[in-house]
Coordinates of C-alpha atoms and ligand atoms in Angstrom, one line a residue:
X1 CA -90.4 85.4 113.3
X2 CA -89.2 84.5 110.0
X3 CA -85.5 85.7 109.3
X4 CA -84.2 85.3 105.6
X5 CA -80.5 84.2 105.8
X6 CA -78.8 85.3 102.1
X7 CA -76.1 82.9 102.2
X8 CA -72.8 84.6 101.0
X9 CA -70.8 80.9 100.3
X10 CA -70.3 79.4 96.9
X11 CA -70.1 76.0 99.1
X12 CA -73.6 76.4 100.0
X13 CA -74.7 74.2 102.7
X14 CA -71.6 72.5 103.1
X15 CA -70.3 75.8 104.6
X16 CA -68.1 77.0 107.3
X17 CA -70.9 80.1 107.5
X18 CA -73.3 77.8 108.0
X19 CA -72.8 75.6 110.7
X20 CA -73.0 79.1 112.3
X21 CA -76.6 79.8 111.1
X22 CA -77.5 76.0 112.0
X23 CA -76.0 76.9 115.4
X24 CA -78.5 79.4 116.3
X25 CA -81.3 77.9 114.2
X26 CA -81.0 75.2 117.0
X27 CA -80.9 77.6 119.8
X28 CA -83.8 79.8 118.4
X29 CA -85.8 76.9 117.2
X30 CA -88.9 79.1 117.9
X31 CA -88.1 81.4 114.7
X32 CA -87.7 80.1 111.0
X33 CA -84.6 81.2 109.9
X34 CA -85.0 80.4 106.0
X35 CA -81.5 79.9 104.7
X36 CA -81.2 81.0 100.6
X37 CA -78.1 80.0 98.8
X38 CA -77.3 82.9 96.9
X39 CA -73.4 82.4 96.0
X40 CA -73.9 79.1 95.0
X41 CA -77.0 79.7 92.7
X42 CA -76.5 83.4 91.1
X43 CA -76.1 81.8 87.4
X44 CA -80.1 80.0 88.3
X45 CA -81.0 83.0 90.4
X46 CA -79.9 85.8 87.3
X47 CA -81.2 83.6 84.7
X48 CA -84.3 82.8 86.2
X49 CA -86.4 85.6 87.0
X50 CA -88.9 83.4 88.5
X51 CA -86.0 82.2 91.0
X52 CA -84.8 86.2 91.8
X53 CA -88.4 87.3 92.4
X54 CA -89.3 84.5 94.9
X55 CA -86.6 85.6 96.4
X56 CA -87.3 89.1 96.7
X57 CA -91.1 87.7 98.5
X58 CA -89.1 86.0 101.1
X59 CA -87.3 89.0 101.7
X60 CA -90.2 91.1 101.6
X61 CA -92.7 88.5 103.6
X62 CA -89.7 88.4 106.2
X63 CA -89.1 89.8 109.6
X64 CA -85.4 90.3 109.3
X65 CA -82.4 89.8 107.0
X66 CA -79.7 88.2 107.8
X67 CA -76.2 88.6 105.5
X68 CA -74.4 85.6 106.2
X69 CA -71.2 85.2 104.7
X70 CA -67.6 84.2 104.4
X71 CA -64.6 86.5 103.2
X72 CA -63.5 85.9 100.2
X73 CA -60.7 88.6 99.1
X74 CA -61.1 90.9 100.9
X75 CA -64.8 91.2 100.8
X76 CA -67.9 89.3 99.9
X77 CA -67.6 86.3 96.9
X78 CA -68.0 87.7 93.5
X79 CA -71.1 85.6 92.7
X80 CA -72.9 87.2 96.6
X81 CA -71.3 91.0 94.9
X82 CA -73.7 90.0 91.7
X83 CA -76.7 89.5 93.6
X84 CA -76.0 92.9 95.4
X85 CA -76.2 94.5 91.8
X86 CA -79.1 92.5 90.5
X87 CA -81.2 94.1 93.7
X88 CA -79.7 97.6 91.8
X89 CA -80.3 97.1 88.8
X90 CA -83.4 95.1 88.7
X91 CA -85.1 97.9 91.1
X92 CA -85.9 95.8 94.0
X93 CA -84.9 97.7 96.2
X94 CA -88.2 98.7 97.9
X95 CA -88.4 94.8 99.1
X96 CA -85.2 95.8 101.9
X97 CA -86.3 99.5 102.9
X98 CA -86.5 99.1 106.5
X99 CA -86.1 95.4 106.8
X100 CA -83.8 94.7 110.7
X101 CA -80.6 93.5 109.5
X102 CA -77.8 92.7 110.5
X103 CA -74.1 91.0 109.7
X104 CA -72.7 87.4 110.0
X105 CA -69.2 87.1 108.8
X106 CA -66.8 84.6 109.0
X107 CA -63.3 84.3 108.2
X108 CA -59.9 84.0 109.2
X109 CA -60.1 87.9 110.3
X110 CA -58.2 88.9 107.1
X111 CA -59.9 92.1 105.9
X112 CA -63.2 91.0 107.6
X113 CA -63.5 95.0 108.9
X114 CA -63.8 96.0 104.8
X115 CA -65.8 93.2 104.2
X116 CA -68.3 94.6 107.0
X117 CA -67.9 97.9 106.0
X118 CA -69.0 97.3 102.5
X119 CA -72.4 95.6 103.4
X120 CA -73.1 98.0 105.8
X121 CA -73.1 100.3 103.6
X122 CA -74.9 98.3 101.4
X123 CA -77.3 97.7 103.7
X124 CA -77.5 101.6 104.4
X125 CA -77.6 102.3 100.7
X126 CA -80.8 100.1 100.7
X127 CA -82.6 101.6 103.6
X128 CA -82.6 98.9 105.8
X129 CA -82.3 99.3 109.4
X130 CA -79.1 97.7 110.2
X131 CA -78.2 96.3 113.4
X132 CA -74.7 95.0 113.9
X133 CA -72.6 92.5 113.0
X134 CA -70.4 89.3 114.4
X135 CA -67.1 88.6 112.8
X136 CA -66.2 85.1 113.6
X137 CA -63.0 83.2 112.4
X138 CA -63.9 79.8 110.8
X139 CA -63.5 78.2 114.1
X140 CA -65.1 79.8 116.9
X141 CA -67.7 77.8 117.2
X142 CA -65.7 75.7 119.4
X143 CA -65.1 78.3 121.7
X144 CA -68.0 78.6 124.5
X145 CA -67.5 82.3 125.3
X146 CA -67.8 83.3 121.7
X147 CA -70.6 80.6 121.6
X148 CA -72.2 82.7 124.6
X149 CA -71.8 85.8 122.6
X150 CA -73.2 85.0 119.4
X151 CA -76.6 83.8 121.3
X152 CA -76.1 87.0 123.0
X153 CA -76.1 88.8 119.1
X154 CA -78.6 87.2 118.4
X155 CA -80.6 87.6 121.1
X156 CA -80.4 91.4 120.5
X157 CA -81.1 91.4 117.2
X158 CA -84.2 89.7 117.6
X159 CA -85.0 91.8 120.1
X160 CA -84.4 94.9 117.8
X161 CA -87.0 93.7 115.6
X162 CA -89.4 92.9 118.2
X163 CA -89.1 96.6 120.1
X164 CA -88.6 98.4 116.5
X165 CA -85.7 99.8 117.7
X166 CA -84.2 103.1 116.4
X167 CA -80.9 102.0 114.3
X168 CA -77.8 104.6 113.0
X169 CA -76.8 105.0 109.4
X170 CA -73.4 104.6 109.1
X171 CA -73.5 105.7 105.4
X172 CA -74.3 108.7 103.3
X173 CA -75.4 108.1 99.8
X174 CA -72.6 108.7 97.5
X175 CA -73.4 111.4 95.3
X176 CA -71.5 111.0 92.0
X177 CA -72.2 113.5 88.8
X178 CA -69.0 113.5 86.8
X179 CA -67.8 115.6 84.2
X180 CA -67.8 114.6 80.9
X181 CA -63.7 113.9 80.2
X182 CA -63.0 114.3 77.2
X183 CA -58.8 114.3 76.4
X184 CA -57.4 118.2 75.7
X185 CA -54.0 118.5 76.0
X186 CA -51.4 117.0 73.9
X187 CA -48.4 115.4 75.8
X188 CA -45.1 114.4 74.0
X189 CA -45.0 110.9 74.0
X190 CA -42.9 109.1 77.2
X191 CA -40.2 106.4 76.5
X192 CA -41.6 102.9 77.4
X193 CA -37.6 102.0 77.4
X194 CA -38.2 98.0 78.1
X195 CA -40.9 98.0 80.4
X196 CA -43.9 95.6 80.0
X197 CA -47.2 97.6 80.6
X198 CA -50.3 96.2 80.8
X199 CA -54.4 97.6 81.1
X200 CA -56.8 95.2 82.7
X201 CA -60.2 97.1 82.2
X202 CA -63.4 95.7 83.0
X203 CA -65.8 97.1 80.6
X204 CA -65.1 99.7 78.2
X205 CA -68.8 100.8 77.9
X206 CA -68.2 103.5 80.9
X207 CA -67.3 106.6 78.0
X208 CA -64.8 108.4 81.0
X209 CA -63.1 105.3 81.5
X210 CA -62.4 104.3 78.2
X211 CA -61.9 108.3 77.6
X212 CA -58.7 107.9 80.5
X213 CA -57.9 104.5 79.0
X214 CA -57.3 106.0 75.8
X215 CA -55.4 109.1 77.0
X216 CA -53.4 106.8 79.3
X217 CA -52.0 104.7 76.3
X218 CA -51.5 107.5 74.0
X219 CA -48.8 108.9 76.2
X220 CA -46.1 106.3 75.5
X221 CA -44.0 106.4 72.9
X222 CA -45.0 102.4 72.5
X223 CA -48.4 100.5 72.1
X224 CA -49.7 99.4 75.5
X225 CA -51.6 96.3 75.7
X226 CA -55.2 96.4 76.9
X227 CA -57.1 93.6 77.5
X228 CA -61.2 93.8 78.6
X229 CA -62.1 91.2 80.9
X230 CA -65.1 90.2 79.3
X231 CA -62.5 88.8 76.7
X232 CA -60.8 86.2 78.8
X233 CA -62.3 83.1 78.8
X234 CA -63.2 82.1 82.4
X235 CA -65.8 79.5 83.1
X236 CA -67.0 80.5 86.4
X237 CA -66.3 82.2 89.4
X238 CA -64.1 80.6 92.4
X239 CA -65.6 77.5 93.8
X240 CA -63.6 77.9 97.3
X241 CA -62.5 74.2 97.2
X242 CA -59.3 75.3 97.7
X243 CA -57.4 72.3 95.3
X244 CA -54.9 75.3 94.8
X245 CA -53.8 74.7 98.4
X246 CA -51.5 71.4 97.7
X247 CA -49.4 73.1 94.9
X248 CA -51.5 76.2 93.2
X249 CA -53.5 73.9 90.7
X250 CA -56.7 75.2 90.1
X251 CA -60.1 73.3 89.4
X252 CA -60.4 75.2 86.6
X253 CA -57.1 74.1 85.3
X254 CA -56.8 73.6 81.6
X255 CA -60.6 73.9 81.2
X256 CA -60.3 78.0 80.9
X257 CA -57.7 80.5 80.1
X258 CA -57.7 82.6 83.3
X259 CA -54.3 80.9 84.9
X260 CA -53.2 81.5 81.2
X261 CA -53.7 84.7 81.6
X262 CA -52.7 85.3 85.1
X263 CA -49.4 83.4 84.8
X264 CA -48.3 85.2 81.4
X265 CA -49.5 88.4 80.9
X266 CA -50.0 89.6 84.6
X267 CA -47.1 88.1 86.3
X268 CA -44.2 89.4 83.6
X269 CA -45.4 92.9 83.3
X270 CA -43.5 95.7 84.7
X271 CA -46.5 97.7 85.1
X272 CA -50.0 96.7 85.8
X273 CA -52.8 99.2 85.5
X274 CA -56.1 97.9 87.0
X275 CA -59.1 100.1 85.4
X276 CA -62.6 100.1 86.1
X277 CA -66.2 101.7 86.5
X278 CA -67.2 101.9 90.3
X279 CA -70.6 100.2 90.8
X280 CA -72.3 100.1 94.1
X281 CA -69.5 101.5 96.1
X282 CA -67.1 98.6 94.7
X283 CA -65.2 97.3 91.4
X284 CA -68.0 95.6 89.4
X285 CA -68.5 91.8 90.2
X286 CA -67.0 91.0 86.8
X287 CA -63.6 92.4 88.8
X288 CA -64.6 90.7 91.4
X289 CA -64.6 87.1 89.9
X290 CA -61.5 88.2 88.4
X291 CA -59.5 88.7 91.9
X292 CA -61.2 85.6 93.7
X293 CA -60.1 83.3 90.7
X294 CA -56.7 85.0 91.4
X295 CA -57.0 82.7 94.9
X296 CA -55.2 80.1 93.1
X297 CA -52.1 81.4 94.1
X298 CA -53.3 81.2 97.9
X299 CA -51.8 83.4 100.1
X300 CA -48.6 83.7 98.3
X301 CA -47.5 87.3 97.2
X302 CA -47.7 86.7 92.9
X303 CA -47.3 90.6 91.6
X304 CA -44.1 91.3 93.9
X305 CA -42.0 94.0 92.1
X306 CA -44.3 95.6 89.9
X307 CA -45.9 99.4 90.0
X308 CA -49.5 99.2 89.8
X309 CA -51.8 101.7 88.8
X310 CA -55.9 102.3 89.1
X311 CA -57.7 104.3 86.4
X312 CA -60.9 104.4 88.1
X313 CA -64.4 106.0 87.0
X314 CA -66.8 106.8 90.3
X315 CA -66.6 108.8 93.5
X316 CA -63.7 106.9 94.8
X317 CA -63.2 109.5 97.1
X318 CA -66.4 108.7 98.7
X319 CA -65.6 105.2 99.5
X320 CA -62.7 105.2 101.5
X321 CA -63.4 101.3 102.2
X322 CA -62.7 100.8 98.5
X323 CA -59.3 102.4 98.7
X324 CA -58.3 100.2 101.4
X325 CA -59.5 97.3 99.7
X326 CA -56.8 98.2 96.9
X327 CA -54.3 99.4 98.6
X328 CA -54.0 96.6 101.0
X329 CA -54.7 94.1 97.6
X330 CA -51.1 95.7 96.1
X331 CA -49.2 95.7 99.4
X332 CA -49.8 91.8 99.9
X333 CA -49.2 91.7 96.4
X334 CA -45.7 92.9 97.7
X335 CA -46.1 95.7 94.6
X336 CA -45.8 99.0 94.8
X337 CA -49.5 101.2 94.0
X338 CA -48.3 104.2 92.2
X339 CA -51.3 105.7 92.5
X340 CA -55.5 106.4 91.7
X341 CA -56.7 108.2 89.1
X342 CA -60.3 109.3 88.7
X343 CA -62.8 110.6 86.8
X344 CA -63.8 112.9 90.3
X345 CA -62.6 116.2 88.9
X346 CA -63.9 119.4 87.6
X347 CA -62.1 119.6 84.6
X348 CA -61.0 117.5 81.5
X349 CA -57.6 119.2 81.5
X350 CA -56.7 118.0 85.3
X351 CA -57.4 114.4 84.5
X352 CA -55.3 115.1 81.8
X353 CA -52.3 116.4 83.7
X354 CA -53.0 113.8 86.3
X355 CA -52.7 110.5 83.7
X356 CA -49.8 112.2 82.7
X357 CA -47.9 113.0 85.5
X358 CA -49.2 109.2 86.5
X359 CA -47.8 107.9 83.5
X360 CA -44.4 109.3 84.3
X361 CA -44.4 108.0 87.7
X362 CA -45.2 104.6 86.6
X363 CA -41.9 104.4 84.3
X364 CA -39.8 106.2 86.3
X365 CA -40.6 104.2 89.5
X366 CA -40.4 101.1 87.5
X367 CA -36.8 101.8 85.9
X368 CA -35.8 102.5 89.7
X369 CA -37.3 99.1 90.8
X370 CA -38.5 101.3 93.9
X371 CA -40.9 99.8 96.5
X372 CA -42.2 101.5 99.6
X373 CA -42.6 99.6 102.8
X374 CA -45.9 98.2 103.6
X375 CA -48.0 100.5 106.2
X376 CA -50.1 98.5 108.9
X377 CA -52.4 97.4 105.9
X378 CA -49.6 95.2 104.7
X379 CA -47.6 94.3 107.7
X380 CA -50.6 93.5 109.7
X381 CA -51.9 91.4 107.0
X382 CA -49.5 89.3 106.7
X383 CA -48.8 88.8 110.1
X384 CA -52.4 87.1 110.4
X385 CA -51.4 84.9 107.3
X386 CA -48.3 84.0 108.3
X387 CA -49.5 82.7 111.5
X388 CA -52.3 80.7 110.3
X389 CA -50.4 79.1 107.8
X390 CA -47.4 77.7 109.7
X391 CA -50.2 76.7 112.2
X392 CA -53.7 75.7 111.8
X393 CA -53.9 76.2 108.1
X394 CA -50.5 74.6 106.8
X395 CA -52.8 71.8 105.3
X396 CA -54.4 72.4 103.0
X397 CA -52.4 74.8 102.1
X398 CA -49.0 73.1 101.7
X399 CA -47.8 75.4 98.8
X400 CA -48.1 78.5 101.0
X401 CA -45.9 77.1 103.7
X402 CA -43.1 76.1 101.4
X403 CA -43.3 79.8 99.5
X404 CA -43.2 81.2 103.1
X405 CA -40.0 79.7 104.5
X406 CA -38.8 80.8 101.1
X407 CA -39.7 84.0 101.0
X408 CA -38.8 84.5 104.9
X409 CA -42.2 85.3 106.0
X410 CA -41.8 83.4 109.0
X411 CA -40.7 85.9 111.2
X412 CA -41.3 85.4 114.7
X413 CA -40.6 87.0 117.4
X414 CA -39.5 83.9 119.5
X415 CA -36.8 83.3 116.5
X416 CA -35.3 86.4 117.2
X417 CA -32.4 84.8 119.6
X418 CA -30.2 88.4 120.4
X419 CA -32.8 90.4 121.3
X420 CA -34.6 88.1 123.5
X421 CA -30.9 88.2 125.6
X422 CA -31.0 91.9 125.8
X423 CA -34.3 91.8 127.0
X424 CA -34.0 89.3 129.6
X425 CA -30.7 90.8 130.5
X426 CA -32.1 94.7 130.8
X427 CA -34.9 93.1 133.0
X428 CA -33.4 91.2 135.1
X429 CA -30.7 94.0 135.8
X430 CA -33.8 96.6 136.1
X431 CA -35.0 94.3 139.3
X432 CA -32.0 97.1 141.2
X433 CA -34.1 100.6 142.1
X434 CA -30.8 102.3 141.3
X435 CA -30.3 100.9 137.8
X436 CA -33.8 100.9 136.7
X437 CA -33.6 105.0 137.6
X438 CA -30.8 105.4 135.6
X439 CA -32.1 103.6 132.2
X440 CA -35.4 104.6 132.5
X441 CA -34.8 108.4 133.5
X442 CA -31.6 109.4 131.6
X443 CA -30.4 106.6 129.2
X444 CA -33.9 105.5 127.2
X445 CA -34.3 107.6 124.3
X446 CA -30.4 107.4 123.5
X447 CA -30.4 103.6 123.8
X448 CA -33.4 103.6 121.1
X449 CA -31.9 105.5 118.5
X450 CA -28.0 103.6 118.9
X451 CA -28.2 100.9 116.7
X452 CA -30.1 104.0 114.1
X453 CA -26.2 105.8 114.9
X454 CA -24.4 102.9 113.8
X455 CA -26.0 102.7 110.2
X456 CA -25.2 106.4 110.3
X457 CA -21.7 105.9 111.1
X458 CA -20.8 103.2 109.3
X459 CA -22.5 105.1 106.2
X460 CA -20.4 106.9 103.5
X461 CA -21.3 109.9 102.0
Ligands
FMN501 C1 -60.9 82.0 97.7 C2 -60.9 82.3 99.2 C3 -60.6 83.6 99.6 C4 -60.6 83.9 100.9 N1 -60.4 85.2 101.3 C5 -60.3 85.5 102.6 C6 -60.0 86.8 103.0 O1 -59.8 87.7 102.2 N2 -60.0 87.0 104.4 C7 -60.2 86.1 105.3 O2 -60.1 86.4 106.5 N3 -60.5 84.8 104.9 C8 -60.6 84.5 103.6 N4 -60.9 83.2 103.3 C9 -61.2 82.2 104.3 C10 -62.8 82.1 104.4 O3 -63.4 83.3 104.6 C11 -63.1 81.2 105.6 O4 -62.5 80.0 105.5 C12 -64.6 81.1 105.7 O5 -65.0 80.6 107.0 C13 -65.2 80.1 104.7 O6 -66.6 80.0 104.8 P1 -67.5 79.1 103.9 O7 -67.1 77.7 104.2 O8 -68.9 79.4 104.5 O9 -67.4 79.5 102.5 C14 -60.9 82.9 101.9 C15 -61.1 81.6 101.5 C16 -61.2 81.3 100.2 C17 -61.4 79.9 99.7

């Protein structure tokens, strides 16, 4: 069989992914699996159209797709996100319809589930008759049992072809036919007092979105800076070669205004509202370059303290993967997501109540400096970051272990000195029948809430 591999890493062959494709070339050395850099090429690939279209044979001559790549924010690179709109927009679709597919991923398990979820329903989106996927972190290849397994994948998935097994769609379309918003009502203007606000929009072509744009900013009593990212000058997408990792200097550094950007405008606003047109169930890829190139401040939190906003044109409420996606981008962003805002509703007048009651959120949130706690999305997050970067990962990434022990991410259980007394103490004494009856059938749930009572106590009204 011949399997097309669409390689998802800007490192192209000199990828963690892969070794993991070269792995099972080895092992299935009686199929071809073609590999095709696609991150590393798209500029050749888009240009080209001799490049795209030989790529599109190989996909149609083949027997199987595979989508082979690392996480990158979240999700897929920005540059594998552009191919994934060139197959939209250049109506190629036809060349995927029913093609056996399936999912190689790999990662430090960061957000790998969104990742998945957004090429499968990519894949579903494009007909194909998705298999599965395998979620490896970057170094599992030297474990045997996942070794065993991944043969075992693979196995299957060749198999599927073989037998023409029945797949499941995971994904319904998204159906999307907006109203025209056009602004109606007339708000009186809110104080800006001394808060910073900023738009980041990608394109402004998207008539809704630069509609809610508009209305947004003419409800302060100041003018609010908008800047299109088309207009900042960034020379390419994220290379993954992580330089940033020793102390947050970038390759691009000094050769284009991104970290310019990033470090002046982004990281002194109050208020940051993130705008954009929703294109095949995520931001557009011009976003996406936008939040990889962010990488150069690793995995150190860079927009703590601010509200932060999405104006948003598309179903959004159809995706729920994107909303995750965001929502976990603010919370390990340590800032506070006011809220989303969308074109998805019947009439102009509610998006115009909505931007405004959003508008007065934003300020009043800000002037309060308020911050909810992080839900799993963030805690669990950065529970995996934290871990990996005071162990395996603390070089290269040397700038993320010093912002760590500053920032007191380094939380560990083990550390926690009194409690691991109690414990022992509580279990050791719960050894006698007699004492473990008592605590476990009359003293439990007011020995959770006591040291809740003594913040209550010691409280004033
Ligand atoms: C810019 C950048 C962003 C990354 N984002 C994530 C992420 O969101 N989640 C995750 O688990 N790993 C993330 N990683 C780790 C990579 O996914 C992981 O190292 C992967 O195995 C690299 O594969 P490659 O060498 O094939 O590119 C990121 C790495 C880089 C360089």
């Amino acid at each position: 069989m011949k399997i097309v591999v669409l390689n998802g890493s800007p490192k192209g062959d000199i990828s963690v992914t892969m070794q993991y494709i070269n792995y099972i070339q080895k092992k299935f050395n009686q199929h071809e699996l073609k590999i095709i850099n696609i991150s590393q090429r798209i500029n050749q690939i888009e240009r080209d159209k001799e490049t795209f279209h030989s790529i599109i044979s190989d996909i149609k001559s083949s027997d199987g797709v595979m989508w082979a790549f690392p996480l990158y924010v979240f999700t897929i690179h920005s540059n594998y996100q552009r191919f994934i709109e060139l197959i939209f927009e250049r109506n190629v679709e036809d060349a995927f319809k029913e093609k056996y597919t399936s999912i190689l991923a790999t990662s430090i398990h960061f957000y790998d589930h969104t990742a998945i979820n957004y090429m499968n329903s990519i894949c579903d989106d494009l007909n194909m008759n998705y298999f599965d996927y395998f979620s490896l972190h970057m170094y599992d290849l030297e474990k045997e049992d996942i070794r065993k397994n991944l043969l075992k994948f693979v196995q299957n998935y060749f198999d599927a072809i073989e037998n023409k097994v029945i797949t499941i769609k995971n994904y319904n379309p998204v159906k999307y036919s907006p109203i025209s918003y056009i602004p109606k009502i007339e708000h009186n203007k809110i104080d800006v007092l001394n808060k910073k606000i900023i738009i980041v929009a990608d394109s402004l072509e998207n008539i809704n979105l630069k509609n809610m744009i508009n209305k947004f900013r003419s409800l302060f009593s100041k003018s609010i800076e908008l800047v299109n990212l088309q207009d900042i000058d960034m020379k390419g997408s994220c290379l993954g070669c992580l330089k940033c990792g020793y102390n947050y200097e970038c390759v691009y550094s000094g050769k284009d205004d991104y970290i310019n950007f990033y470090n002046r405008k982004l990281k002194t606003a109050n208020i940051i509202i993130f705008a954009g047109t929703i294109k095949y169930r995520h931001l557009s890829s011009t976003w996406k370059r936008f939040l990889d190139r962010g990488f150069f401040n690793t995995h150190t939190p860079s927009l703590s303290n601010k509200q932060v906003g999405f104006i948003i044109s598309g179903a959004l409420n159809q995706i729920p993967n994107l909303r995750q996606i965001l929502e976990a981008y603010t919370q390990w962003q340590r800032s506070n997501l006011v809220g989303f805002i969308t074109d998805e509703y019947d009439t102009s007048i509610e998006i115009d109540k909505q931007l405004h009651a959003f508008a007065c959120k934003l300020i009043k949130l800000s002037i309060v400096n308020y911050s909810k706690p992080s839900t799993f999305l963030g805690v669990a997050g950065m529970k995996i970051f934290r871990d990996e970067i005071w162990g395996s990962i603390r070089f290269p990434f040397v700038a993320d272990h010093k912002a760590y022990k500053a920032l007191n991410v380094y939380d560990f259980a083990q550390k926690k000195y009194k409690s691991r007394i109690i414990n022992s103490i509580l279990i050791l004494l719960c050894k006698f029948p007699s004492i473990r009856k008592e605590i476990y059938s009359n003293r439990m749930k007011d020995s959770i809430i006591e040291p809740l009572k003594k913040i209550l106590e010691n409280e004033t009204v």
